[in-house]
PDB file of C-alpha atoms in Angstrom:
ATOM      1  CA  UNK A  30      -7.446   3.526   7.083  1.00 51.00           C
ATOM      2  CA  UNK A  31      -4.936   5.038   9.427  1.00 51.00           C
ATOM      3  CA  UNK A  32      -2.093   7.218   8.253  1.00 53.00           C
ATOM      4  CA  UNK A  33       1.172   7.100  10.188  1.00 54.00           C
ATOM      5  CA  UNK A  34       4.915   7.336   9.819  1.00 58.00           C
ATOM      6  CA  UNK A  35       6.503   4.630   7.670  1.00 66.00           C
ATOM      7  CA  UNK A  36       8.983   1.940   8.743  1.00 69.00           C
ATOM      8  CA  UNK A  37      10.387   1.244   5.253  1.00 73.00           C
ATOM      9  CA  UNK A  38      11.656   4.608   4.393  1.00 78.00           C
ATOM     10  CA  UNK A  39       8.398   5.840   2.915  1.00 85.00           C
ATOM     11  CA  UNK A  40       7.055   9.356   2.558  1.00 88.00           C
ATOM     12  CA  UNK A  41       3.658   8.260   3.940  1.00 92.00           C
ATOM     13  CA  UNK A  42       2.233   5.108   5.472  1.00 91.00           C
ATOM     14  CA  UNK A  43      -1.357   3.836   5.425  1.00 93.00           C
ATOM     15  CA  UNK A  44      -2.602   1.049   7.663  1.00 91.00           C
ATOM     16  CA  UNK A  45      -5.620  -0.681   6.145  1.00 92.00           C
ATOM     17  CA  UNK A  46      -5.810  -3.365   8.796  1.00 90.00           C
ATOM     18  CA  UNK A  47      -8.108  -6.222   7.854  1.00 89.00           C
ATOM     19  CA  UNK A  48     -10.022  -4.210   5.212  1.00 93.00           C
ATOM     20  CA  UNK A  49     -11.021  -6.446   2.374  1.00 93.00           C
ATOM     21  CA  UNK A  50      -8.943  -6.213  -0.809  1.00 86.00           C
ATOM     22  CA  UNK A  51     -11.640  -4.576  -3.008  1.00 89.00           C
ATOM     23  CA  UNK A  52     -12.211  -1.806  -0.460  1.00 95.00           C
ATOM     24  CA  UNK A  53      -8.460  -1.568   0.256  1.00 94.00           C
ATOM     25  CA  UNK A  54      -7.536  -1.018  -3.366  1.00 93.00           C
ATOM     26  CA  UNK A  55     -10.174   1.747  -3.854  1.00 95.00           C
ATOM     27  CA  UNK A  56      -9.072   3.423  -0.590  1.00 95.00           C
ATOM     28  CA  UNK A  57      -5.427   3.131  -1.657  1.00 94.00           C
ATOM     29  CA  UNK A  58      -6.161   4.589  -5.067  1.00 94.00           C
ATOM     30  CA  UNK A  59      -7.887   7.571  -3.416  1.00 96.00           C
ATOM     31  CA  UNK A  60      -5.038   8.037  -0.923  1.00 94.00           C
ATOM     32  CA  UNK A  61      -2.300   7.965  -3.612  1.00 95.00           C
ATOM     33  CA  UNK A  62      -4.116  10.157  -6.219  1.00 95.00           C
ATOM     34  CA  UNK A  63      -2.987  13.511  -4.768  1.00 95.00           C
ATOM     35  CA  UNK A  64       0.602  12.417  -4.133  1.00 96.00           C
ATOM     36  CA  UNK A  65       3.310  13.301  -6.612  1.00 96.00           C
ATOM     37  CA  UNK A  66       4.882  10.714  -8.958  1.00 97.00           C
ATOM     38  CA  UNK A  67       7.853   9.029  -7.233  1.00 96.00           C
ATOM     39  CA  UNK A  68       6.277   9.244  -3.755  1.00 95.00           C
ATOM     40  CA  UNK A  69       7.153   6.255  -1.569  1.00 95.00           C
ATOM     41  CA  UNK A  70       4.027   4.857  -0.020  1.00 95.00           C
ATOM     42  CA  UNK A  71       4.044   2.186   2.606  1.00 93.00           C
ATOM     43  CA  UNK A  72       0.895   0.072   3.096  1.00 94.00           C
ATOM     44  CA  UNK A  73       0.036  -2.343   5.872  1.00 92.00           C
ATOM     45  CA  UNK A  74      -2.668  -4.860   4.919  1.00 93.00           C
ATOM     46  CA  UNK A  75      -3.853  -8.043   6.757  1.00 91.00           C
ATOM     47  CA  UNK A  76      -6.413  -9.366   4.165  1.00 92.00           C
ATOM     48  CA  UNK A  77      -5.312 -12.926   2.982  1.00 90.00           C
ATOM     49  CA  UNK A  78      -5.748 -11.701  -0.632  1.00 91.00           C
ATOM     50  CA  UNK A  79      -3.390  -8.711  -0.259  1.00 92.00           C
ATOM     51  CA  UNK A  80      -0.208 -10.620  -1.232  1.00 90.00           C
ATOM     52  CA  UNK A  81      -1.693 -11.360  -4.672  1.00 91.00           C
ATOM     53  CA  UNK A  82      -3.928  -8.361  -5.154  1.00 93.00           C
ATOM     54  CA  UNK A  83      -1.559  -5.444  -4.227  1.00 94.00           C
ATOM     55  CA  UNK A  84       1.303  -6.563  -6.604  1.00 94.00           C
ATOM     56  CA  UNK A  85      -1.298  -7.107  -9.420  1.00 95.00           C
ATOM     57  CA  UNK A  86      -2.893  -3.727  -8.871  1.00 96.00           C
ATOM     58  CA  UNK A  87       0.519  -2.019  -8.812  1.00 96.00           C
ATOM     59  CA  UNK A  88       1.382  -3.573 -12.216  1.00 96.00           C
ATOM     60  CA  UNK A  89      -2.141  -2.548 -13.598  1.00 95.00           C
ATOM     61  CA  UNK A  90      -1.860   1.089 -12.651  1.00 95.00           C
ATOM     62  CA  UNK A  91       1.900   1.576 -13.242  1.00 97.00           C
ATOM     63  CA  UNK A  92       3.211   1.814  -9.738  1.00 97.00           C
ATOM     64  CA  UNK A  93       6.389  -0.132  -8.690  1.00 97.00           C
ATOM     65  CA  UNK A  94       6.200  -2.545  -5.786  1.00 95.00           C
ATOM     66  CA  UNK A  95       9.606  -2.214  -4.185  1.00 94.00           C
ATOM     67  CA  UNK A  96       9.372  -4.229  -0.995  1.00 90.00           C
ATOM     68  CA  UNK A  97       7.055  -6.724   0.498  1.00 88.00           C
ATOM     69  CA  UNK A  98       7.913  -7.450   4.214  1.00 85.00           C
ATOM     70  CA  UNK A  99       5.892  -9.440   6.556  1.00 76.00           C
ATOM     71  CA  UNK A 100       5.618 -11.138   9.834  1.00 69.00           C
ATOM     72  CA  UNK A 101       3.098 -13.442  11.549  1.00 64.00           C
ATOM     73  CA  UNK A 102       0.406 -10.774  12.057  1.00 62.00           C
ATOM     74  CA  UNK A 103       1.382  -8.068   9.584  1.00 69.00           C
ATOM     75  CA  UNK A 104       2.402  -7.492   5.959  1.00 86.00           C
ATOM     76  CA  UNK A 105       3.923  -4.279   4.667  1.00 90.00           C
ATOM     77  CA  UNK A 106       4.394  -3.131   1.084  1.00 93.00           C
ATOM     78  CA  UNK A 107       6.576  -0.288  -0.163  1.00 94.00           C
ATOM     79  CA  UNK A 108       5.144   1.211  -3.400  1.00 96.00           C
ATOM     80  CA  UNK A 109       6.664   3.884  -5.615  1.00 97.00           C
ATOM     81  CA  UNK A 110       3.966   5.916  -7.312  1.00 97.00           C
ATOM     82  CA  UNK A 111       4.291   5.935 -11.003  1.00 96.00           C
ATOM     83  CA  UNK A 112       3.551   8.808 -13.461  1.00 88.00           C
TER      84      UNK A 112
END
C-alpha cells in the first residue's frame, strides 16, 4: 500500500496496486480505522474483483462510495467514511 495525495478531492489516498481483494479490504479497513468519520478516502485498486468487492464492502461497513473513476490501467474509488 502506498499513501499519496488524492486526485478526486480526498483527504487521503491509498494505492493498493494489484493487491488481491481479500488483502486489500483488510488493509483498507486498517488504514481507515484511525480516520475521523466523514473523511474522504481515495483508493486505487487494480484487482479485477475490486469493482464488485469495494462497493459491497462499503455497504457492509457503513461507508459511502461517492465516485468510481477508471481508465484502461487504473481504477479509483472515493469513499466517505461512515460513523
